[in-house]
XYZ file of C-alpha atoms in Angstrom:
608
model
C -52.325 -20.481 9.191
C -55.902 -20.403 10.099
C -56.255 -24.203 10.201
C -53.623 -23.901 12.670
C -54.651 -21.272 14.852
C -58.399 -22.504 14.848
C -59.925 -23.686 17.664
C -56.472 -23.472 19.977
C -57.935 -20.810 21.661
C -60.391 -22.280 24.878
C -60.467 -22.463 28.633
C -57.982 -20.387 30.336
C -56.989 -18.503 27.167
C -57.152 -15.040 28.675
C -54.172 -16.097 30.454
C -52.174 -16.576 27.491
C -50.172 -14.009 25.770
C -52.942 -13.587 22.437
C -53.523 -10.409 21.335
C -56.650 -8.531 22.642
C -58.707 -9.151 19.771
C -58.521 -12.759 19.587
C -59.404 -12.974 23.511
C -61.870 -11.141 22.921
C -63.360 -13.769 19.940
C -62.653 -16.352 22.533
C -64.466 -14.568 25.399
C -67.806 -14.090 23.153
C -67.700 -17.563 21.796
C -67.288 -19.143 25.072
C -70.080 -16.856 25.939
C -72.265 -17.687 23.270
C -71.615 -21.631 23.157
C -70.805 -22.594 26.534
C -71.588 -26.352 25.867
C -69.233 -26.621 22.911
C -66.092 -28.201 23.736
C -63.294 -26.678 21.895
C -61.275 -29.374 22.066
C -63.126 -31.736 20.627
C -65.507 -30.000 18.449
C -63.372 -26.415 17.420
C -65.718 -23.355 16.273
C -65.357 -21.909 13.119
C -63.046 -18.778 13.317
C -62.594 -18.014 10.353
C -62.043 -19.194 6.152
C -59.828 -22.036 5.261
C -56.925 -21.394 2.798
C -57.497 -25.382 2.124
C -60.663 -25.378 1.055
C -61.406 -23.255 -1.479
C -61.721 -23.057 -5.324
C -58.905 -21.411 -6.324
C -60.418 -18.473 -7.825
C -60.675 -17.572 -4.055
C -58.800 -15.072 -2.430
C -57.695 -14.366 1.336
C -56.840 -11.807 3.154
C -57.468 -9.668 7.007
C -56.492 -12.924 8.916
C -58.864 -15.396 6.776
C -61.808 -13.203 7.327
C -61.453 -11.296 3.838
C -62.363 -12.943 0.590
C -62.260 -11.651 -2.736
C -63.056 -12.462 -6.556
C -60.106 -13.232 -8.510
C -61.362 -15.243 -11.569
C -62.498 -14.133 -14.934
C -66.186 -14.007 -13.696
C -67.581 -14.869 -17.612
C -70.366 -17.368 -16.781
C -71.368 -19.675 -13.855
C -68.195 -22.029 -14.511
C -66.333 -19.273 -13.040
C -68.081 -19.156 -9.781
C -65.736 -20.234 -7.042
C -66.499 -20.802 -2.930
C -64.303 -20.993 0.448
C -65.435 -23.255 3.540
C -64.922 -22.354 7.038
C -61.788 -24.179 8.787
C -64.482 -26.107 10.857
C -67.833 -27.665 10.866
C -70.758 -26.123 13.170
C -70.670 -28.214 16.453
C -73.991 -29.445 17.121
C -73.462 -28.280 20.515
C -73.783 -25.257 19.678
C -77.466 -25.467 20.120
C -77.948 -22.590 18.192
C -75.235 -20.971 15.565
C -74.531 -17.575 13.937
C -72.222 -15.771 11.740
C -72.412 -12.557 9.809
C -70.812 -11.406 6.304
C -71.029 -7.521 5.331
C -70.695 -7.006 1.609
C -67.440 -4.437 1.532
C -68.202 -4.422 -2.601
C -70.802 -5.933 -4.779
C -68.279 -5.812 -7.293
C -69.359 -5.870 -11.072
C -73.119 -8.028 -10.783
C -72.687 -9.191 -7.349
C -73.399 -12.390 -8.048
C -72.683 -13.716 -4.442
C -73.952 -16.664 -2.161
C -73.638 -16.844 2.009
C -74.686 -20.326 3.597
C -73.950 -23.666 4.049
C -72.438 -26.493 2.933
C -71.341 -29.765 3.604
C -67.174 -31.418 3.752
C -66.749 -32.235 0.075
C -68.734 -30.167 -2.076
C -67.712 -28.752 -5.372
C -66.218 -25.906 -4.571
C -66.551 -24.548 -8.019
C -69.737 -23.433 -7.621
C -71.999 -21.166 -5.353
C -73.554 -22.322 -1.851
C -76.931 -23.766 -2.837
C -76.606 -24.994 -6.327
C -75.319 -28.454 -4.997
C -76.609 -31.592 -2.420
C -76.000 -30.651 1.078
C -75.029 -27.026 -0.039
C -77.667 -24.078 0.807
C -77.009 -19.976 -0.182
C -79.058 -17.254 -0.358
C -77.940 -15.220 -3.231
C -77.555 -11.454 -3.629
C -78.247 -10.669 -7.208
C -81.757 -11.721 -7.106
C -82.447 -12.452 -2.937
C -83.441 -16.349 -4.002
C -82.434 -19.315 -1.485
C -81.030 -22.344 -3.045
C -81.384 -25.467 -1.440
C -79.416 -28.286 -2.884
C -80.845 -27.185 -6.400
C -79.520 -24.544 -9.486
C -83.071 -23.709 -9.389
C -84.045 -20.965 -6.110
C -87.131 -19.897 -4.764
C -88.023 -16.308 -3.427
C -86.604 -16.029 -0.047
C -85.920 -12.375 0.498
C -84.460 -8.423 -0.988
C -81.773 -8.862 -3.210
C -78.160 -7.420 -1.028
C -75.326 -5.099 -2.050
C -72.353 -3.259 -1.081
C -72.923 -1.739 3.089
C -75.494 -4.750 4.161
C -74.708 -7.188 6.386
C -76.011 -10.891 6.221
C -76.486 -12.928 8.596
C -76.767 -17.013 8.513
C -78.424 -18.584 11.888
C -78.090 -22.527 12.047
C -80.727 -23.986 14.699
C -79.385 -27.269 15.540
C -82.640 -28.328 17.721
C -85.433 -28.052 15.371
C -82.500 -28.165 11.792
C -83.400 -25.282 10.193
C -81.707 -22.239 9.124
C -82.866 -18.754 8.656
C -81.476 -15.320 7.437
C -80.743 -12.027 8.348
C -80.339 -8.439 6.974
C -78.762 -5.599 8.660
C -80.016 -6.794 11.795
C -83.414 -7.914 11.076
C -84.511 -11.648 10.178
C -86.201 -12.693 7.241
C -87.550 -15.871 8.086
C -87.113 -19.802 7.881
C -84.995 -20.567 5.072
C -84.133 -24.150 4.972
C -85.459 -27.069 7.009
C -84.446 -30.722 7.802
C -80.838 -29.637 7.589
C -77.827 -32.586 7.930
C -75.426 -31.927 10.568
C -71.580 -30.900 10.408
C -72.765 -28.106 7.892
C -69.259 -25.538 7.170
C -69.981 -21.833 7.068
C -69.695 -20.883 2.967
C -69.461 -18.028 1.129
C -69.454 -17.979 -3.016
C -68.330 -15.327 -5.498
C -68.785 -15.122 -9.129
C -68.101 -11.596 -10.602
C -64.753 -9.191 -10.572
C -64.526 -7.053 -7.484
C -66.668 -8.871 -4.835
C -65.240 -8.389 -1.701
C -67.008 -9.322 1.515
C -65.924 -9.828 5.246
C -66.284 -12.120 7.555
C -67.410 -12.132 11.234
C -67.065 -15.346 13.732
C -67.372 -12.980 16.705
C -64.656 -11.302 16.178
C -67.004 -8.432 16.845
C -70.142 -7.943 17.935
C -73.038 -8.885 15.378
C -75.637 -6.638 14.198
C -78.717 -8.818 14.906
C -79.557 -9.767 18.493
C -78.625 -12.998 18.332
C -78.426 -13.701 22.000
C -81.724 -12.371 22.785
C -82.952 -15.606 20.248
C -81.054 -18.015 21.801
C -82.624 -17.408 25.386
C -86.020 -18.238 23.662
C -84.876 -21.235 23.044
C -83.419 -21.735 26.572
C -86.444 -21.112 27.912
C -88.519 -23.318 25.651
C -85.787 -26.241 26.253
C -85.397 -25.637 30.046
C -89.670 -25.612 29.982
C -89.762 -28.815 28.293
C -87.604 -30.407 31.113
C -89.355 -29.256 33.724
C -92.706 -30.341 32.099
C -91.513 -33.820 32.028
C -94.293 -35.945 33.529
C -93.648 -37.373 37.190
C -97.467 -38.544 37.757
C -97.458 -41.439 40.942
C -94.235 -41.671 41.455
C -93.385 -38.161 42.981
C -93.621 -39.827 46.578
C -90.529 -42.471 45.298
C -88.546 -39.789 43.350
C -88.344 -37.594 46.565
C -86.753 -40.437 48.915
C -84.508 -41.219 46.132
C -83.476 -37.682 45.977
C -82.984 -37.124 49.434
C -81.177 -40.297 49.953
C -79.002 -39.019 47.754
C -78.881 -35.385 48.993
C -78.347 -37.194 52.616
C -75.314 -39.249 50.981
C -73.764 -36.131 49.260
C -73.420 -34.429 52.872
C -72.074 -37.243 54.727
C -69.614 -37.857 52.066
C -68.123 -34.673 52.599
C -68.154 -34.315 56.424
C -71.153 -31.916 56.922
C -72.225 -34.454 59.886
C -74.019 -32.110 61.696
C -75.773 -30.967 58.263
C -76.174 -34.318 57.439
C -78.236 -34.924 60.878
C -80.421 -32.112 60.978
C -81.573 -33.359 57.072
C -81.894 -37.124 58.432
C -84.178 -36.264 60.813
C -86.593 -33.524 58.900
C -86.369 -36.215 55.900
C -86.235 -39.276 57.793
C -84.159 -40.921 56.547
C -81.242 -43.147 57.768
C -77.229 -42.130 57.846
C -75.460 -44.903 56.690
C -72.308 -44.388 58.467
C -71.596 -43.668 62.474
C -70.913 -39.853 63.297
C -67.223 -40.508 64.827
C -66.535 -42.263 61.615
C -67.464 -39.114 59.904
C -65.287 -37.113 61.654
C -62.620 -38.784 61.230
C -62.335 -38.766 57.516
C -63.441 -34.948 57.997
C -60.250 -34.643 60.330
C -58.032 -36.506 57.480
C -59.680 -34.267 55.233
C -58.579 -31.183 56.490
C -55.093 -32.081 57.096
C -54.276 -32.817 53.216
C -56.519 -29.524 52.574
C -53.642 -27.691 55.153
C -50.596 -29.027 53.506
C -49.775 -31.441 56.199
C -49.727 -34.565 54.283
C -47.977 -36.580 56.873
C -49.977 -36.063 59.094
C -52.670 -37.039 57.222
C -51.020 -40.287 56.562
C -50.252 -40.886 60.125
C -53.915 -40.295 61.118
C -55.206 -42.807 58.086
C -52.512 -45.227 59.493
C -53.712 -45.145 62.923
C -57.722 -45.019 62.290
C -57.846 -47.083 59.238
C -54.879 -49.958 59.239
C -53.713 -51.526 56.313
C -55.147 -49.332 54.367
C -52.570 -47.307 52.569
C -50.532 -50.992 52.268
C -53.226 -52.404 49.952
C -53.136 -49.345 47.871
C -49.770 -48.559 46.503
C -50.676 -46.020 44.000
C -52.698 -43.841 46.642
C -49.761 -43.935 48.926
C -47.107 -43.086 46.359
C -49.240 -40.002 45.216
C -49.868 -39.022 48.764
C -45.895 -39.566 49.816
C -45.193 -37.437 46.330
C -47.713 -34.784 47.501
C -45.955 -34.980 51.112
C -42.548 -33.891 49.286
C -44.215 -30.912 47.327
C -45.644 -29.877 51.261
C -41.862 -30.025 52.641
C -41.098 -27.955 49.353
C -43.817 -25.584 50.190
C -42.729 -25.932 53.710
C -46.404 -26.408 55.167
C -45.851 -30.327 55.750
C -44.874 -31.216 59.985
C -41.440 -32.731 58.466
C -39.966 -29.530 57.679
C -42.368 -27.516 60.173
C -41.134 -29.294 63.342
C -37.343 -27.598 63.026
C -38.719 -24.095 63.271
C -41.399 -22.814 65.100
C -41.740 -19.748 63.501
C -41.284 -21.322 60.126
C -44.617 -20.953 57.873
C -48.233 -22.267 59.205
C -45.706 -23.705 61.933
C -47.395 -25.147 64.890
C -48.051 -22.139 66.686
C -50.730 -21.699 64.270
C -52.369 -24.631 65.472
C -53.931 -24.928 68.884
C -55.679 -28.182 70.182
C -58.457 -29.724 69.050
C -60.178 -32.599 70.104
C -58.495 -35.779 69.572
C -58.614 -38.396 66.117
C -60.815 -41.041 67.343
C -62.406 -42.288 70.530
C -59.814 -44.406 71.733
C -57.499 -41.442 72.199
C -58.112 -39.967 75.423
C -58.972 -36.003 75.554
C -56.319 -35.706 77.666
C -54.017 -35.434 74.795
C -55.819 -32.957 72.828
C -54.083 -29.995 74.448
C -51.003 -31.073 75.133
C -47.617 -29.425 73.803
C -44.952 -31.325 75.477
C -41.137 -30.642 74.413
C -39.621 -33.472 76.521
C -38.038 -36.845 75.839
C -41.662 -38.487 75.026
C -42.890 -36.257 72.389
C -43.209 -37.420 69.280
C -40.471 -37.140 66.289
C -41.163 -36.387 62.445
C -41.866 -40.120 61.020
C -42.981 -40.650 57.702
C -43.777 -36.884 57.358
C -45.952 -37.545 60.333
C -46.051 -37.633 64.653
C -45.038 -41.186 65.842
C -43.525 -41.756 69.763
C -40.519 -44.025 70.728
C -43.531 -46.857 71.653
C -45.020 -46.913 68.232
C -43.820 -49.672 65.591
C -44.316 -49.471 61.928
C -45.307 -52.612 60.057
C -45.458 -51.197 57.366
C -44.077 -53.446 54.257
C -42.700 -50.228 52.296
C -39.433 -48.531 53.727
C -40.232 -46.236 56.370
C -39.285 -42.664 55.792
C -36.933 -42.193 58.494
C -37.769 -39.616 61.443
C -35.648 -36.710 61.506
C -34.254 -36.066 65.274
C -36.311 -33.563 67.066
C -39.928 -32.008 66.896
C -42.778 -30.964 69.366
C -46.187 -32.972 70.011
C -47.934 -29.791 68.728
C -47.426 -31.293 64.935
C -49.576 -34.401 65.976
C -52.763 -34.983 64.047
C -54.051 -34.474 67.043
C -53.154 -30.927 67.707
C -54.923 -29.126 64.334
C -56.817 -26.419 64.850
C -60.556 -27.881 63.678
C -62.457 -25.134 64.321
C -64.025 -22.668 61.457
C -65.277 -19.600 63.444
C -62.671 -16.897 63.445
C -60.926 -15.271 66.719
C -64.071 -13.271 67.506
C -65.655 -16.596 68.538
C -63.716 -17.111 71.548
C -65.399 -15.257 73.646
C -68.777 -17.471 72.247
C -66.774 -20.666 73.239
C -65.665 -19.530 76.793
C -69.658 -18.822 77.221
C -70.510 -22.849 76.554
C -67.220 -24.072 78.399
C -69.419 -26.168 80.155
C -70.953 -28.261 77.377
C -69.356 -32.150 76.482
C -66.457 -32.727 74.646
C -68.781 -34.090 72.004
C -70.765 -31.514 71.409
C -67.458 -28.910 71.278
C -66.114 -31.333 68.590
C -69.352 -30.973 66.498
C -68.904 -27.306 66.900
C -65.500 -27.263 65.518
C -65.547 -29.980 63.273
C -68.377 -29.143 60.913
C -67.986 -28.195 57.347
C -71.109 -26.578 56.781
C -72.191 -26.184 53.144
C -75.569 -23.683 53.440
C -72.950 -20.850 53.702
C -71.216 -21.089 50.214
C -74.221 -20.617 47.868
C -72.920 -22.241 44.336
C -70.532 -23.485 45.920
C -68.593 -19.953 46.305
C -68.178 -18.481 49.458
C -69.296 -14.822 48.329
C -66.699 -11.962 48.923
C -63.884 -14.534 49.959
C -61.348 -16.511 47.286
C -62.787 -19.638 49.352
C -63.849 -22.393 47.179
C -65.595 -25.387 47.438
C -64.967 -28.047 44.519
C -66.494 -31.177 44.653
C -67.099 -30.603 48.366
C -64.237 -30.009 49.990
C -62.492 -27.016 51.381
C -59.958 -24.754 50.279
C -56.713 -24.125 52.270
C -57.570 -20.439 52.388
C -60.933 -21.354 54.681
C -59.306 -23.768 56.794
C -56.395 -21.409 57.735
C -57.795 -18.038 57.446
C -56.284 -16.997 60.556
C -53.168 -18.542 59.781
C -52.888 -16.946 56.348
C -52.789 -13.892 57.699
C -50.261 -14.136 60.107
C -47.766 -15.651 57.932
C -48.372 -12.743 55.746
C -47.463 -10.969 58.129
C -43.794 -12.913 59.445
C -42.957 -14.182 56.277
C -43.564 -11.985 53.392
C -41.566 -14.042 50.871
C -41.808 -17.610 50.381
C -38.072 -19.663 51.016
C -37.530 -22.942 50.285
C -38.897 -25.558 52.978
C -39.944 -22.460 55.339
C -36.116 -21.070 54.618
C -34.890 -23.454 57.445
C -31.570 -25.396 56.237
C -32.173 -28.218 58.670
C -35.338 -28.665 57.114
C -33.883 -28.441 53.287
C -31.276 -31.397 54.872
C -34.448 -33.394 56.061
C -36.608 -32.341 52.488
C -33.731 -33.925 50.453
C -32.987 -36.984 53.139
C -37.133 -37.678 52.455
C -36.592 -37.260 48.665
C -34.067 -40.411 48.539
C -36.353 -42.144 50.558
C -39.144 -41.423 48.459
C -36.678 -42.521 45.524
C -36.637 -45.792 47.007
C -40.085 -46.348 47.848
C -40.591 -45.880 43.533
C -37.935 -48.345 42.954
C -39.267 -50.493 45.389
C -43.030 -49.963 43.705
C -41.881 -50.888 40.553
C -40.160 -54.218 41.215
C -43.160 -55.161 43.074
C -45.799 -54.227 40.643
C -43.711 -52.967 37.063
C -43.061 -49.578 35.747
C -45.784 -47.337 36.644
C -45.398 -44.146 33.796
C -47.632 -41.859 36.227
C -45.346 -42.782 39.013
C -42.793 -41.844 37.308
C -44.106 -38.093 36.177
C -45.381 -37.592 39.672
C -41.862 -38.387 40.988
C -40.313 -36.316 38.061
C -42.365 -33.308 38.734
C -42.061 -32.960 42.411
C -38.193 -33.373 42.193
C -38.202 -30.611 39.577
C -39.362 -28.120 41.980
C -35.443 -28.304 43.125
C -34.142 -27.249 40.132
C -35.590 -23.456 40.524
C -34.501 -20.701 42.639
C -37.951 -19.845 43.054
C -40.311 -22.990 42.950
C -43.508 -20.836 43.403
C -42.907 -19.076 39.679
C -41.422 -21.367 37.487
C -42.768 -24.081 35.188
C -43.541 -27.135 37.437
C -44.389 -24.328 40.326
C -48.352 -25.054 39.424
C -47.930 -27.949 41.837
C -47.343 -25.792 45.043
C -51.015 -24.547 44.226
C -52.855 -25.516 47.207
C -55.843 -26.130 44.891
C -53.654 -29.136 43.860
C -54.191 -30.832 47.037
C -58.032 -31.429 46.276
C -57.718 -34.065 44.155
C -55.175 -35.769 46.431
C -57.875 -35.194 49.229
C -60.797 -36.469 47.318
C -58.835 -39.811 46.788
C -57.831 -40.244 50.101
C -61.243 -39.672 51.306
C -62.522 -42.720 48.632
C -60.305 -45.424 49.601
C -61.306 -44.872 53.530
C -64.896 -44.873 52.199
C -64.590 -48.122 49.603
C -62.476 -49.495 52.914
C -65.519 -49.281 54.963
C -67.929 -50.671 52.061
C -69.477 -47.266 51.386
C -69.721 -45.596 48.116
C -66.159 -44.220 47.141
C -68.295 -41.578 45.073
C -71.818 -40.354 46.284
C -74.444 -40.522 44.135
C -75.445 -37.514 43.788
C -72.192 -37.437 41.762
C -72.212 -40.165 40.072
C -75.823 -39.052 38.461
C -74.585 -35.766 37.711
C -71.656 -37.175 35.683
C -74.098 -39.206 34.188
C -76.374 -36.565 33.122
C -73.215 -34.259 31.837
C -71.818 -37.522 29.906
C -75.523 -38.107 28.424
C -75.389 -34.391 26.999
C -71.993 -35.156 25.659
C -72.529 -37.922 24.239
C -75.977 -36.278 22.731
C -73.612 -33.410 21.061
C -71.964 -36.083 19.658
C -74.787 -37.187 17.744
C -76.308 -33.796 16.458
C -78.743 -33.088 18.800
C -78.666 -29.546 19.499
C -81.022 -29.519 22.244
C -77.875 -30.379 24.340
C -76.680 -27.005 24.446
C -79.660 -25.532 26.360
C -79.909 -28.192 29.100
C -76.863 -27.485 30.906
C -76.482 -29.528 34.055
C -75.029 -26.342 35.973
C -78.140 -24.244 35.190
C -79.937 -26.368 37.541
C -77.401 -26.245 40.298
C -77.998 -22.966 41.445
């Protein structure tokens, strides 16, 4: 059971319906090894009904071991292993073992030991095994012969065993206090062991199941602070001057990446240094951007259609995922395909005044306007097209359902980011340039979410972009307000018709993908799991409902916004990015290899 159980217990855990206690364990071991991943490299959690002599006994979840030999001479000694290794991650490791009974001599051993060691025998008496023994408070390193280490132990204290992976030594403690350096030049993947010998030893276990009786934490931030001092004594002698344009090159990139253009100014000029790509084209990805970030997909892909041609055609795979995230939109009923056939439907476009337009070669004169005639534009693709526009698209074209209003364009979105109180501000600058109002509205500006949180709000910034919450907080609101439980597609049948009409289509545009370029297996999930959302009275709690998260339309955004920038022979990732995955793969890859250090040179300690 506990080879089972161990290590199944990481991430989101609390979520999960475990009992208290073992959340708990979970909550203090994530605490206390943050840089140990649990799915590679599981923590020890308790003993292993595998690996033991059989003299061994088990009880209290794994966490309880007793004698149950004859006990007559060292032959009878007998020793359990932990159900994992100590991850080198770790940095630094501890568990404790209280002695519930020193049973008839109390002949016991707590330590360490390596896969494959005779289990017959007590921790220290062996190569790669190490114990520090009760009867007679000797440490035993890879020898039957000890040396004085420190006070014998018996029934009440509690032991404690404290692995440092950076420097490969191992010390002791008793009730709370340590004893000193025990062992040096210790191997790696060492198991947490505990030996018996005598009738009647009993002794317990602790993981973290509860809190341990020496200050353990208060050790490892000495270390912290000697690793984290080490780093930032590294020597950068002549070549500060270069480091610095590097780093704000790459500071510079990070910002126009992202949209913060006007950001991404004010920095190019008190750094001097250049902007590699022209403000409107900026914007426009910023504009794109925000429309997958709002759920309107279609319009999204209408806008990259129009700005960036050929684009989606040359990648298949984006458009698929974007057309599959359009259909989880129309589910959610946030997408302009199901929005046009109510107006009152949710974030309809009510929500969303005008804004100024996609790109300079649409005149401002149709930023504002919210025609209902013969000439407005009809739901195409899951996007705004008019009667005069022609797809040449080589993938069948969604069909347009029959009616809508020009306040769905791309065109029409709502940009701005101050809140209603700000109108009265904007009526006061009425008279500056359209250019300078778009700057205004359009900028994402990253100084006000320290850490990337926006403090007191549920806003979030990952990996740079936005949120739905921040880009429609007035919106939000109001459809809290109207529509207080979610229907299908807004609750609009005509819309349902149109969801289901675009859901054959998108059938089609699959088949059509795979005789073209072969059976895609992600394709085929991403189809599988937006159709499922049908199959559910209510799509929002059920077990494919995850996908109506607008957090899910991040990653959808992020790829959109690499393809225009890899169109426009610009770095698809910035690289501030790319060096930060680098660094986090370089401590991986250093856990990997035993060196401890890893654990105390997190890359998000220096990102505050």
């Amino acid at each position: 059971m506990a080879d089972a159980g161990a290590g199944s217990l990481h991430g989101g855990d609390a979520a999960l319906p475990y009992p208290p206690e073992e959340q708990e364990l979970s909550q203090r071991l994530r605490r206390l090894y943050p840089a140990v991943n649990q799915e590679e490299t599981p923590l020890p959690r308790s003993w292993s009904p595998k690996d033991k002599y059989n003299y061994i006994g088990l009880s209290q979840g794994n966490l309880r071991v007793h004698y149950k030999g004859h006990g007559k001479n060292h032959k009878d000694a007998a020793s359990v292993r932990a159900t994992h290794p100590i991850p080198a991650a770790c940095g630094i490791y501890y568990f404790e073992v209280k002695i519930v009974s020193k049973g008839r001599d109390g002949y016991m051993g707590i330590g360490l030991s390596a896969q494959g060691v005779n289990m017959n025998r007590l921790p220290g008496w062996d190569k790669h095994s190490y114990g520090y023994h009760g009867d007679d408070g000797h440490s035993f390193c890879s020898s039957g012969t000890g040396q004085p280490y420190g006070p014998t132990f018996t029934t009440g204290d509690v032991i404690g065993c404290c692995v440092n992976l950076i420097n490969n030594t191992c010390f002791y403690t008793k009730n709370g206090h340590s004893l000193g350096i025990a062992f040096t030049d210790l191997p790696s993947n060492l198991y947490p062991t505990v030996g018996l010998q005598t009738p009647g030893e009993i002794v317990d276990a602790n993981f973290g199941q509860q809190p341990f009786v020496f200050d353990i934490e208060d050790y490892m931030r000495e270390w912290r602070a000697k690793i984290q001092s080490t780093i930032k004594r590294f020597p950068i002698g002549d070549r500060l001057g270069e480091w610095q344009a590097m780093l704000q090159n790459m500071v510079s990139s990070y910002l126009v990446h992202h949209g913060y253009c006007s950001t991404a100014t004010a920095f190019a000029r008190v750094t001097d240094t250049t902007i590699q790509e022209e403000q409107t084209s900026i914007k426009n990805r910023q504009r794109i951007q925000k429309l997958v970030l709002a759920g309107r997909v279609g319009e999204a892909i209408e806008a990259t259609q129009q700005l960036y041609p050929g684009l989606l055609e040359h990648n298949p795979n984006l458009l698929f995922m974007l057309k599959c995230r359009q259909f989880v939109e129309m589910v959610n009923g946030t997408d302009s395909e199901v929005r046009c056939f109510s107006a009152r439907s949710p974030r309809s476009q009510d929500s969303y005044p005008g804004s100024p337009s996609l790109s300079p070669r649409h005149g401002s004169s149709n930023s504002h306007v919210h025609s209902t005639g013969a000439d407005s534009p009809t739901c195409s693709n899951g996007v705004m097209s008019t009667k005069s526009k022609q797809s040449h698209s080589k993938y069948p074209t969604l069909s347009s359902s029959s009616s809508s209003s020009s306040s769905s364009s791309p065109s029409s979105v709502n940009y701005s980011e101050s809140n209603s109180t700000d109108s009265t501000k904007s009526q006061q600058h009425s008279s500056t340039s359209n250019q300078e109002t778009s700057d205004s509205e359009m900028e994402m500006e990253a100084e006000h979410y320290p850490n990337g949180v926006l403090e007191n709000s549920s806003t979030r910034i990952m990996n740079g972009t936005y949120k739905h919450e921040d880009i429609l907080q007035t919106d939000e609101s109001s459809m809290e307000d109207s529509c207080p439980q979610r229907q299908l597609c807004g609750g609009n049948h005509a819309a349902t018709e149109r969801m289901i009409q675009f859901g054959r289509e998108l059938q089609m545009l699959s088949e059509q993908l795979c005789r073209e370029y072969g059976k895609n297996t992600m394709h085929k999930k991403m189809l599988q799991d937006a159709f499922s959302l049908l199959a559910y009275s209510d799509p929002w709690n059920c077990p494919v409902g995850q996908q109506l998260d607008p957090i899910q339309r991040e990653p959808v955004c992020a790829a959109l916004n690499s393809a225009i920038l890899e169109s426009q022979n610009l770095p698809k990732q910035p690289p501030l990015m790319l060096a930060l995955g680098q660094a986090s793969e370089c401590l991986r890859l250093m856990a990997r290899v035993g060196l401890g250090s890893c654990s105390f040179a997190r890359v998000d300690d220096y990102l505050h």
